[in-house]
mmCIF file of C-alpha atoms in Angstrom:
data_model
loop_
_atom_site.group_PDB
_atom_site.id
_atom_site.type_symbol
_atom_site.label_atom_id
_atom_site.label_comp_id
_atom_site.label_asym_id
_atom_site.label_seq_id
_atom_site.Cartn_x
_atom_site.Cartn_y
_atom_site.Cartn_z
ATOM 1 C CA UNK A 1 -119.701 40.423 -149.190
ATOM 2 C CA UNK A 2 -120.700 39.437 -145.708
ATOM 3 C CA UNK A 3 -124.183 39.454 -144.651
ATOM 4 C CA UNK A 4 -124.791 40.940 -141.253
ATOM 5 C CA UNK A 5 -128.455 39.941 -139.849
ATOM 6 C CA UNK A 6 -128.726 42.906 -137.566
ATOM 7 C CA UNK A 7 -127.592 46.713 -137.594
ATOM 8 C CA UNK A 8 -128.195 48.416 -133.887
ATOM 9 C CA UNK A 9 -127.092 46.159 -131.549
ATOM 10 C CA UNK A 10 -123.687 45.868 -129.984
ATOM 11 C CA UNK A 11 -121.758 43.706 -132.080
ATOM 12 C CA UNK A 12 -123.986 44.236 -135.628
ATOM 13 C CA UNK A 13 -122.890 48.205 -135.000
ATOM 14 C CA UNK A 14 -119.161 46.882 -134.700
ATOM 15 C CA UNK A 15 -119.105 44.981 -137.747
ATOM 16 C CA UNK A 16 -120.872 47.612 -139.513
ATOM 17 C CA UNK A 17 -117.439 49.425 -139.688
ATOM 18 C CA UNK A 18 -116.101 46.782 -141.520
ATOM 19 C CA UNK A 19 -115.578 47.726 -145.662
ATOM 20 C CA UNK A 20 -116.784 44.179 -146.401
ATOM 21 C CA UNK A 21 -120.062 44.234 -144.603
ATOM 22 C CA UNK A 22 -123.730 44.715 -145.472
ATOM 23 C CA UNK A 23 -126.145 45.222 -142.300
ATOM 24 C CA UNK A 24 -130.000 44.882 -142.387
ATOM 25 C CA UNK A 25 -131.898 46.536 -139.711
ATOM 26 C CA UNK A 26 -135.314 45.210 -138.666
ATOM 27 C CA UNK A 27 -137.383 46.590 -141.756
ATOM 28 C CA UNK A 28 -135.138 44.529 -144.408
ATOM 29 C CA UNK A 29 -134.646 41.221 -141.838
ATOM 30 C CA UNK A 30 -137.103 41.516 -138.513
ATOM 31 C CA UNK A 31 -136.540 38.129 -136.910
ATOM 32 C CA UNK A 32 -140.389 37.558 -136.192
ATOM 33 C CA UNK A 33 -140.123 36.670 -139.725
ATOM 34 C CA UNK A 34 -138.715 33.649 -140.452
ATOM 35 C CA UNK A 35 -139.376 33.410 -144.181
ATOM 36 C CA UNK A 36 -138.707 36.982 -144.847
ATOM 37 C CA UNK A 37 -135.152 37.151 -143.086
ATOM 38 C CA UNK A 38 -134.742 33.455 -145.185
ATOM 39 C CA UNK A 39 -135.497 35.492 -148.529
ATOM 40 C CA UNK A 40 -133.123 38.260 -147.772
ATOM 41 C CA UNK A 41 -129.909 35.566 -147.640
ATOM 42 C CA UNK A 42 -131.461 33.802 -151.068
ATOM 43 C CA UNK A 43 -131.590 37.137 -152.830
ATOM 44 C CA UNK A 44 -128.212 38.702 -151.891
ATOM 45 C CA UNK A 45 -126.594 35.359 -151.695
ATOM 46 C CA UNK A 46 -123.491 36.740 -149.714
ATOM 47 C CA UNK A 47 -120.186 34.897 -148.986
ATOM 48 C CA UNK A 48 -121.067 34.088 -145.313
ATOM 49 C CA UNK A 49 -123.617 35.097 -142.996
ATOM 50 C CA UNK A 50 -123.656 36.327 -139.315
ATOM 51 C CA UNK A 51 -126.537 36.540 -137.519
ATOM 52 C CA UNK A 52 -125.868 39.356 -134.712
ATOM 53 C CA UNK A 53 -129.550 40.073 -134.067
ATOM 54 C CA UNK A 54 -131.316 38.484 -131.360
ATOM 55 C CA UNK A 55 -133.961 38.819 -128.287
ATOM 56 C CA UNK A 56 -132.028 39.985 -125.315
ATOM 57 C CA UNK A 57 -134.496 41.220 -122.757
ATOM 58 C CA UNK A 58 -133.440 38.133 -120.375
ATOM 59 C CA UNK A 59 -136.210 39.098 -117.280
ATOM 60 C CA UNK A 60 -138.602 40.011 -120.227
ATOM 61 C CA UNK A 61 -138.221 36.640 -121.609
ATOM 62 C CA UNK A 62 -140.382 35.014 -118.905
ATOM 63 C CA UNK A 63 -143.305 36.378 -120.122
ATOM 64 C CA UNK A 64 -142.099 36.224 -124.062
ATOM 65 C CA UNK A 65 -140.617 32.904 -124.217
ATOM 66 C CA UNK A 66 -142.826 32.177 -127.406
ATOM 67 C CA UNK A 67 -141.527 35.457 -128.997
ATOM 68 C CA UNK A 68 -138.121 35.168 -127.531
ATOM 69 C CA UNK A 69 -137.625 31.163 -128.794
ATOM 70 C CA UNK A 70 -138.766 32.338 -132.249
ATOM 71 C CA UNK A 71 -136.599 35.124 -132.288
ATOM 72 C CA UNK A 72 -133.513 33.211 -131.071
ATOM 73 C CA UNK A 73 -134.678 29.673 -131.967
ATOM 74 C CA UNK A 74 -136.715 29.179 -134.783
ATOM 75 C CA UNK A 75 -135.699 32.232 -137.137
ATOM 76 C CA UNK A 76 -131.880 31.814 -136.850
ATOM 77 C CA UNK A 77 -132.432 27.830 -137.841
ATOM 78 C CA UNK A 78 -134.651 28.977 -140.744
ATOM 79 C CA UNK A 79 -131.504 31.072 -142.048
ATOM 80 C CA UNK A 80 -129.455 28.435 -141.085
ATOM 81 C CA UNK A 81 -130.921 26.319 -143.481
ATOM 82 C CA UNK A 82 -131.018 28.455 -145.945
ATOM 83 C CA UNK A 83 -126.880 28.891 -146.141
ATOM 84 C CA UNK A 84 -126.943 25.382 -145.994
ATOM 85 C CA UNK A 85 -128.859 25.293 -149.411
ATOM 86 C CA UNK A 86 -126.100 28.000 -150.791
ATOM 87 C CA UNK A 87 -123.465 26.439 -149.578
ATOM 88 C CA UNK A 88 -122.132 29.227 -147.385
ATOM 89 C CA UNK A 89 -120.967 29.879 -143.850
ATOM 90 C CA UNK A 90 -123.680 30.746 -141.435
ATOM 91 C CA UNK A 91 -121.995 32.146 -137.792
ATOM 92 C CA UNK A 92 -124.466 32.758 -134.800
ATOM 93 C CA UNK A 93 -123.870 34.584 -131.530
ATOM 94 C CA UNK A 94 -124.804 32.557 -128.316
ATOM 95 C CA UNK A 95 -124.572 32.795 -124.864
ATOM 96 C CA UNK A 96 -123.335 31.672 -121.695
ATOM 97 C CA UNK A 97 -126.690 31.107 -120.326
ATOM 98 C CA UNK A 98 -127.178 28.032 -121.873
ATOM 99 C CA UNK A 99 -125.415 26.260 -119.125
ATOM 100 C CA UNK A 100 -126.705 26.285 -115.545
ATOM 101 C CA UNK A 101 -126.230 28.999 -113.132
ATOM 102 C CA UNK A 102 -123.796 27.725 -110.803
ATOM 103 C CA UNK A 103 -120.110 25.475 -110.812
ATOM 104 C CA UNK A 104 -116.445 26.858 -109.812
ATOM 105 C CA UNK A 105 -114.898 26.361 -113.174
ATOM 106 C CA UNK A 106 -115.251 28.517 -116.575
ATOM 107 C CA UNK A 107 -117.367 26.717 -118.773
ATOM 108 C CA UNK A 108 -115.972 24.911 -121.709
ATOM 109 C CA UNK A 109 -117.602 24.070 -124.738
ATOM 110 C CA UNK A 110 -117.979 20.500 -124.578
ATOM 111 C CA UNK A 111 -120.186 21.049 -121.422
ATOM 112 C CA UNK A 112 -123.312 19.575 -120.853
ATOM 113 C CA UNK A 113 -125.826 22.530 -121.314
ATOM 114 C CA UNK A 114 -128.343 23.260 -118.979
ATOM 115 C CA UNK A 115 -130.101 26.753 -119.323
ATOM 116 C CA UNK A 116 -131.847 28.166 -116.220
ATOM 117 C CA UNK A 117 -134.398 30.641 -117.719
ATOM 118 C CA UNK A 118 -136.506 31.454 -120.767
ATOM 119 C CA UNK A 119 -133.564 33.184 -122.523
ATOM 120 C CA UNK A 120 -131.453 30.475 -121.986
ATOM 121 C CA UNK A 121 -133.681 28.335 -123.433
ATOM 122 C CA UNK A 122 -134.403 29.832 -126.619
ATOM 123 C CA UNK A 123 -130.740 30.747 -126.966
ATOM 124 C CA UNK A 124 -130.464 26.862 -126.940
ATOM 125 C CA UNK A 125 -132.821 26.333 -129.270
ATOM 126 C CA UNK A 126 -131.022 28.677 -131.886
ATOM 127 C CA UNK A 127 -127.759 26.557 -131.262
ATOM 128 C CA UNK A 128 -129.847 23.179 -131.776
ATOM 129 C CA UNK A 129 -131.151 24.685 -135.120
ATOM 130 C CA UNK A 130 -128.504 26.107 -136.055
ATOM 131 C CA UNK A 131 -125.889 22.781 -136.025
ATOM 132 C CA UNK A 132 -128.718 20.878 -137.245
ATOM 133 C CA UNK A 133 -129.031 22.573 -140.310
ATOM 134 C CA UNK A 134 -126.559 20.912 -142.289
ATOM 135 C CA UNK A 135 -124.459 23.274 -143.258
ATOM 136 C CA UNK A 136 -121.346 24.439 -142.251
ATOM 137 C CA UNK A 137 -122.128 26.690 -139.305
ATOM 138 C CA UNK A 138 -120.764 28.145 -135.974
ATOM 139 C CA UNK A 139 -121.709 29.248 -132.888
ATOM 140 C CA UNK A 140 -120.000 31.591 -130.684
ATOM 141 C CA UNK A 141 -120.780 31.751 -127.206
ATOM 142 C CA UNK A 142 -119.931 35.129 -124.941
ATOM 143 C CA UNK A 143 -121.025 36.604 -122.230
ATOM 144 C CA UNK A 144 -121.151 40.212 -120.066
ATOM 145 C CA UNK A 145 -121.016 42.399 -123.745
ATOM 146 C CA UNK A 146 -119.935 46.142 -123.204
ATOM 147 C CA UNK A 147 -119.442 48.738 -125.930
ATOM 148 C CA UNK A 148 -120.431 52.937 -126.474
ATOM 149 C CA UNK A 149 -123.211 51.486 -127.701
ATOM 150 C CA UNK A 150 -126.647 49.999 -126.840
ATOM 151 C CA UNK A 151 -127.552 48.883 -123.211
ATOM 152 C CA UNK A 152 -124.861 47.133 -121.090
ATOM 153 C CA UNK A 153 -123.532 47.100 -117.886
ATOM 154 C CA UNK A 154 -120.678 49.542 -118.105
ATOM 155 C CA UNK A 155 -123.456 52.340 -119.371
ATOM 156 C CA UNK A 156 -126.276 50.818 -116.525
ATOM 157 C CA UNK A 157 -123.306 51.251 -113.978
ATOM 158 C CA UNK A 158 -122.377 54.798 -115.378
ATOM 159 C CA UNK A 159 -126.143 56.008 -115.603
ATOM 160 C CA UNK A 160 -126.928 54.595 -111.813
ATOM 161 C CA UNK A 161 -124.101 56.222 -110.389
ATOM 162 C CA UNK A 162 -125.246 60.243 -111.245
ATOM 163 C CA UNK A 163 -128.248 59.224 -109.191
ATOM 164 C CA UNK A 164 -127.148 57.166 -106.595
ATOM 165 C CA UNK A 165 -124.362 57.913 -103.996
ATOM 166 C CA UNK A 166 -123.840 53.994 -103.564
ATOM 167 C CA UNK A 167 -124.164 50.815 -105.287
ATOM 168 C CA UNK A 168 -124.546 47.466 -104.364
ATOM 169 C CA UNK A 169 -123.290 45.183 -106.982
ATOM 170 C CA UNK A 170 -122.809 41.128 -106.636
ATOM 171 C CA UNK A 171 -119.667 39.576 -105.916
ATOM 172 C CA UNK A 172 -120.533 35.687 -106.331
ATOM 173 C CA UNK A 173 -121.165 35.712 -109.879
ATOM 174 C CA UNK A 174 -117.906 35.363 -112.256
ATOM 175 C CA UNK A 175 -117.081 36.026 -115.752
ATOM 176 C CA UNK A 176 -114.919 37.569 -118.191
ATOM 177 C CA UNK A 177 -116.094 41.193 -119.742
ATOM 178 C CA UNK A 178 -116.205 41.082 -123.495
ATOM 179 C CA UNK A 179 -116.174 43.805 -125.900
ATOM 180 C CA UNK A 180 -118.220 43.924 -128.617
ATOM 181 C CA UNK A 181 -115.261 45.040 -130.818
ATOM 182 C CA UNK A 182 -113.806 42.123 -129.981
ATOM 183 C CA UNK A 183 -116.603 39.676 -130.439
ATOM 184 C CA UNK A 184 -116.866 41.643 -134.348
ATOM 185 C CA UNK A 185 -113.580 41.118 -135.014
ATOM 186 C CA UNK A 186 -113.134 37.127 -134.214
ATOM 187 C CA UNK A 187 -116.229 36.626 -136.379
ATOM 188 C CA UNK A 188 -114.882 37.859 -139.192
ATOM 189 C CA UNK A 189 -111.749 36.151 -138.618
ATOM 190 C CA UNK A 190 -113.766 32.917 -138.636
ATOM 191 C CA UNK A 191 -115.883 33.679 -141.454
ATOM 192 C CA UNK A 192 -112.916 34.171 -143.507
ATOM 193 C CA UNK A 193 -111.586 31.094 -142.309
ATOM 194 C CA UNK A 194 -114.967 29.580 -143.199
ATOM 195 C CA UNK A 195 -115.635 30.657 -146.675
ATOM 196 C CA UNK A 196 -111.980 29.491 -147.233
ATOM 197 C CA UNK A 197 -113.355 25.990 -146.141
ATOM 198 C CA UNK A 198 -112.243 25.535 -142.071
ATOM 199 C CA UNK A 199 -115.353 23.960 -140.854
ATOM 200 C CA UNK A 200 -117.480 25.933 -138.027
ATOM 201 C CA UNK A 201 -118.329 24.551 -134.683
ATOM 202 C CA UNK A 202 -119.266 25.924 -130.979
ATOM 203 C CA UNK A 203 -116.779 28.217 -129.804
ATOM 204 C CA UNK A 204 -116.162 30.316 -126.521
ATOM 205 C CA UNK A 205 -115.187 33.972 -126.450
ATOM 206 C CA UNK A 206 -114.695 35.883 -123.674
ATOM 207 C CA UNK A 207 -112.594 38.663 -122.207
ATOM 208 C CA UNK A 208 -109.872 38.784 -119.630
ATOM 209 C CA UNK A 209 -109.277 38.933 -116.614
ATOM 210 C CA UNK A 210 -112.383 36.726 -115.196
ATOM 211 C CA UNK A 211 -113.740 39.496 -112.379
ATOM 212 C CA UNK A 212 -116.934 39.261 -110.861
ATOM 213 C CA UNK A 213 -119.898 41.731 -111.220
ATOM 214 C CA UNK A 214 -118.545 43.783 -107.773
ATOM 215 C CA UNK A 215 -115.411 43.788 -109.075
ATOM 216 C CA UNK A 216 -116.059 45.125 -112.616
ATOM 217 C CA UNK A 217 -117.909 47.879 -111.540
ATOM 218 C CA UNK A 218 -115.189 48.939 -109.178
ATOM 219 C CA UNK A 219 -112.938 48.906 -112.165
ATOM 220 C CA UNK A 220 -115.607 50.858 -114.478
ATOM 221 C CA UNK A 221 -115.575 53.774 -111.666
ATOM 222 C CA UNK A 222 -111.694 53.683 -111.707
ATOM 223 C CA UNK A 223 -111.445 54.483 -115.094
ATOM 224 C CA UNK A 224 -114.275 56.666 -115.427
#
């Protein structure tokens, strides 16, 4: 059994379809509790755990950094640790705003990191507590997340445009659209991998083709 720290969000509701999964929402694993979600791994003591719950109100996060940094810093190490003591994979999700804001080249993982705003820096934090556990962990780094489900851009973009006759999106900003599918499915290839005793690390994932923001809403309006 694979543990899934989170149930509504994006990629938790992905790899809730999986046959091998077990989910817990906020009332069985609420990340403001460190101890609490740290008990939950100890008394189901599952075959790898993925923590796909986090703090993701990035603008909000300037006035929350304390919450935000225990929600994406301190609780995810606490778990972390806790693996660690079982002996069992622990995968976290990260993201590309760990690095700085600017630069004409994707990001790679050996990169020095360099995160702009409070999210960024208690997305950091997780990683830090994560790989310092002492276990055998990974983090997977991703960026611009769309699915049916939840808030993202493709929805925003959808929503805006029954209102709105035009919309002015940003063109200067680059990436590569990710599904949360997608993201599900290449954590639980790696915590297979893991539990069958491939060490973790930090890994990228992100979708193709790199487009910018302009760009990708252009193409979201095309299909729809």
């Amino acid at each position: 059994m694979i543990l899934v720290i989170g149930s509504s969000g994006q990629v938790a509701t992905e790899l809730r379809k999986h046959p091998n999964v077990v989910a817990l929402g906020r009332s069985e694993a609420d990340l403001t509790n460190a101890s609490a979600c740290a008990k939950e791994i100890l008394l189901r003591r599952p075959a790898a755990v993925i923590n796909a719950a986090a703090y993701t109100a990035v603008d909000k996060a300037e006035d929350e950094e304390d919450l935000a940094t225990l929600i994406n810093g301190v609780t995810p190490g606490a778990m972390a640790r806790v693996c660690a003591e079982l002996d069992i994979p622990f995968l976290h999700i990260s993201t590309d705003y760990v690095f700085a804001d600017d630069g004409q080249t994707p990001w790679v993982e050996t990169d020095p990191v360099a995160p702009q705003n409070a999210y960024g820096r208690s997305k950091l934090a997780g990683e830090k507590a994560v790989m310092s556990a002492g276990g055998n962990a990974a983090i997977l780094r991703t960026s611009w997340v769309f699915s049916a489900h939840g808030a993202n851009f493709v929805k925003t973009m959808l929503r805006l445009s029954k209102i709105h006759k035009t919309l002015n999106v940003v063109d200067d900003q680059i990436g590569g659209p990710t599904p949360a599918g997608g993201i599900a499915k290449a954590l639980l290839q790696m915590s297979e991998a893991m539990i069958a005793g491939q060490a973790g690390g930090i890994y990228h994932y992100a979708g193709e083709p790199q487009v910018s923001w302009a760009d990708f809403a252009k193409e979201v309006f095309r299909q729809s």
